[in-house]
Amino acid sequence: MKFENLYRRDYGKLKQIVKFDGVRKVGWRSPSNIALIKYWGKRDFQLPQNPSLSFALSKSFTETTIQYYFKSKNGISLDFTFEGNKNELFEKRVNGYLNSILDFFPFLNFLHLKIESKNSFPHSSGIASSASAMSALALCLVSIENDLFGTLKNKKFFFEKASFIARLGSGSAARSVYGGYSVWGKHPNISGSDDELAIPFGIEVHPKFQNLQNAILITSSESKKVSSSKGHQLMEGHSYANARYEQAGNNMTSIVKALQSGDEENFIEIVENEALSLHALMMASKMGFTLLNENTWRIIDWIRHYREEKNVFLTFTLDAGPNVHVLYKQADKSKIEKALRSDLIRFCENDKWIDDQLGSGPSLIT
Ligand code: DP6
């Protein structure tokens, strides 16, 4: 556990809090991300069973600010508001999370934190918020460390530690600390890739895939009947587990090539295979279940027909839920959007969809 040991070693250095007067403040806006190669199944504590690859979204993000001041009494202490309101459930969760990462941030024992968080997307829109929320929080925490001790001045180290800390809150959040494409989990063809933290993709992506558009079609905003955590757990002892981890590794090998060469056909094949395999795993797990609904399937059918008929680059992926992420190129935006409005909106709950795209990653709120 290379990074865990490295970050734990900070302990000695950080034990002594630099006492300061007054209140300081930090804030980060951090995006959600959409995985093309899916993380599904963990081992040990928050380590992935296979490598995953995603791109950062642009308009779906969380903004978190932390005001912090020195207190002499030892122990985690915080107030948490979500979208302007005190939220005790979230506060309890954040409290548990902060306690669990004290070995990496011992100085938190001596600070009171006033955390304010809000999302750009409605809470009940069916968009997974754990990636943006946990990455925004993790970025604030590494910023506080750097502010107090100057230990993370190196940009690469800063974001690596943010990714490591975000991962401990939610696996997919590890990938949200970077813009563009990022990879979490060791893969032989991606140098520097690691199970403990995500890294930027680092390989030149063909221009075709540099400005991907992502229309998120909300077919249902109901909360999931089976959580992602439960879904990951169901991979333990799953009859397809080993085959799945091998498939993910092979799909990663292929998508790296497709992203580099601009091979659209292969890209589509891999991305749809990953999305449908994720949901097939759920159906084939103990007490099999599906999160997909009939409108998810109608949209998928429509996408495949339209692509065939118009010979255009158009594909989809799915999160752990029934909403469809429609992927297409910026150059086709007006055409696709028109078709989407006329043919697909009717499958969305209250006509709800989010016009998102590949984004440039987190930014500091000043
Ligand atoms: C289907 O990151 O939400 O979106 O680590 O338990 O918080 P936890 O799980 P989470 O799982 C995301 C699963 C996924 C695929 C992906 O984003 O890679």
PDB file of N, CA and C in Angstrom, residues 27-31 58 61-64 136 139-140 159 176-177 360-366:
ATOM      1  N   GLY A  27     -12.826  26.540  -0.847  1.00  0.00           N
ATOM      2  CA  GLY A  27     -13.980  26.000  -1.575  1.00  0.00           C
ATOM      3  C   GLY A  27     -13.580  25.389  -2.906  1.00  0.00           C
ATOM      4  N   TRP A  28     -14.233  24.289  -3.279  1.00  0.00           N
ATOM      5  CA  TRP A  28     -13.988  23.645  -4.568  1.00  0.00           C
ATOM      6  C   TRP A  28     -15.298  23.310  -5.253  1.00  0.00           C
ATOM      7  N   ARG A  29     -15.292  23.515  -6.563  1.00  0.00           N
ATOM      8  CA  ARG A  29     -16.364  23.005  -7.409  1.00  0.00           C
ATOM      9  C   ARG A  29     -15.814  21.757  -8.085  1.00  0.00           C
ATOM     10  N   SER A  30     -16.488  20.632  -7.906  1.00  0.00           N
ATOM     11  CA  SER A  30     -15.958  19.395  -8.495  1.00  0.00           C
ATOM     12  C   SER A  30     -17.061  18.643  -9.256  1.00  0.00           C
ATOM     13  N   PRO A  31     -16.725  18.134 -10.432  1.00  0.00           N
ATOM     14  CA  PRO A  31     -17.750  17.534 -11.287  1.00  0.00           C
ATOM     15  C   PRO A  31     -18.065  16.083 -10.957  1.00  0.00           C
ATOM     16  N   SER A  58     -19.310  18.406 -17.133  1.00  0.00           N
ATOM     17  CA  SER A  58     -19.064  19.833 -17.052  1.00  0.00           C
ATOM     18  C   SER A  58     -20.119  20.541 -16.192  1.00  0.00           C
ATOM     19  N   PHE A  61     -22.143  19.225 -11.147  1.00  0.00           N
ATOM     20  CA  PHE A  61     -21.047  19.350 -10.169  1.00  0.00           C
ATOM     21  C   PHE A  61     -21.573  19.649  -8.772  1.00  0.00           C
ATOM     22  N   THR A  62     -20.685  19.511  -7.803  1.00  0.00           N
ATOM     23  CA  THR A  62     -20.965  19.912  -6.415  1.00  0.00           C
ATOM     24  C   THR A  62     -20.037  21.059  -6.050  1.00  0.00           C
ATOM     25  N   GLU A  63     -20.572  22.018  -5.326  1.00  0.00           N
ATOM     26  CA  GLU A  63     -19.715  23.084  -4.776  1.00  0.00           C
ATOM     27  C   GLU A  63     -19.702  22.938  -3.261  1.00  0.00           C
ATOM     28  N   THR A  64     -18.522  22.833  -2.721  1.00  0.00           N
ATOM     29  CA  THR A  64     -18.388  22.694  -1.267  1.00  0.00           C
ATOM     30  C   THR A  64     -17.422  23.742  -0.737  1.00  0.00           C
ATOM     31  N   ALA A 136     -15.309  16.931  -4.107  1.00  0.00           N
ATOM     32  CA  ALA A 136     -15.255  18.342  -3.681  1.00  0.00           C
ATOM     33  C   ALA A 136     -14.776  18.431  -2.230  1.00  0.00           C
ATOM     34  N   LEU A 139     -11.032  17.558  -1.998  1.00  0.00           N
ATOM     35  CA  LEU A 139     -10.194  18.669  -2.487  1.00  0.00           C
ATOM     36  C   LEU A 139     -10.092  19.766  -1.429  1.00  0.00           C
ATOM     37  N   CYS A 140     -11.208  20.043  -0.743  1.00  0.00           N
ATOM     38  CA  CYS A 140     -11.164  21.059   0.323  1.00  0.00           C
ATOM     39  C   CYS A 140     -10.200  20.615   1.426  1.00  0.00           C
ATOM     40  N   PHE A 159      -3.252  16.619  -6.254  1.00  0.00           N
ATOM     41  CA  PHE A 159      -4.425  15.937  -6.820  1.00  0.00           C
ATOM     42  C   PHE A 159      -4.393  14.434  -6.551  1.00  0.00           C
ATOM     43  N   SER A 176     -12.894  11.896 -10.084  1.00  0.00           N
ATOM     44  CA  SER A 176     -13.487  13.221 -10.321  1.00  0.00           C
ATOM     45  C   SER A 176     -12.551  14.388 -10.028  1.00  0.00           C
ATOM     46  N   VAL A 177     -11.355  14.121  -9.538  1.00  0.00           N
ATOM     47  CA  VAL A 177     -10.473  15.248  -9.211  1.00  0.00           C
ATOM     48  C   VAL A 177      -9.709  15.752 -10.440  1.00  0.00           C
ATOM     49  N   SER A 360     -13.642  20.170 -17.879  1.00  0.00           N
ATOM     50  CA  SER A 360     -12.221  20.389 -17.630  1.00  0.00           C
ATOM     51  C   SER A 360     -11.821  20.128 -16.181  1.00  0.00           C
ATOM     52  N   GLY A 361     -12.746  19.599 -15.377  1.00  0.00           N
ATOM     53  CA  GLY A 361     -12.354  19.189 -14.017  1.00  0.00           C
ATOM     54  C   GLY A 361     -12.642  20.239 -12.960  1.00  0.00           C
ATOM     55  N   PRO A 362     -12.196  19.956 -11.738  1.00  0.00           N
ATOM     56  CA  PRO A 362     -12.519  20.816 -10.596  1.00  0.00           C
ATOM     57  C   PRO A 362     -11.884  22.201 -10.692  1.00  0.00           C
ATOM     58  N   SER A 363     -12.517  23.154 -10.007  1.00  0.00           N
ATOM     59  CA  SER A 363     -11.900  24.475  -9.925  1.00  0.00           C
ATOM     60  C   SER A 363     -12.084  25.021  -8.510  1.00  0.00           C
ATOM     61  N   LEU A 364     -11.128  25.848  -8.131  1.00  0.00           N
ATOM     62  CA  LEU A 364     -11.172  26.473  -6.811  1.00  0.00           C
ATOM     63  C   LEU A 364     -12.253  27.533  -6.810  1.00  0.00           C
ATOM     64  N   ILE A 365     -13.001  27.633  -5.727  1.00  0.00           N
ATOM     65  CA  ILE A 365     -13.968  28.729  -5.609  1.00  0.00           C
ATOM     66  C   ILE A 365     -13.261  29.827  -4.838  1.00  0.00           C
ATOM     67  N   THR A 366     -13.165  30.984  -5.444  1.00  0.00           N
ATOM     68  CA  THR A 366     -12.421  32.039  -4.736  1.00  0.00           C
ATOM     69  C   THR A 366     -13.387  33.049  -4.124  1.00  0.00           C
TER      70      THR A 366
END
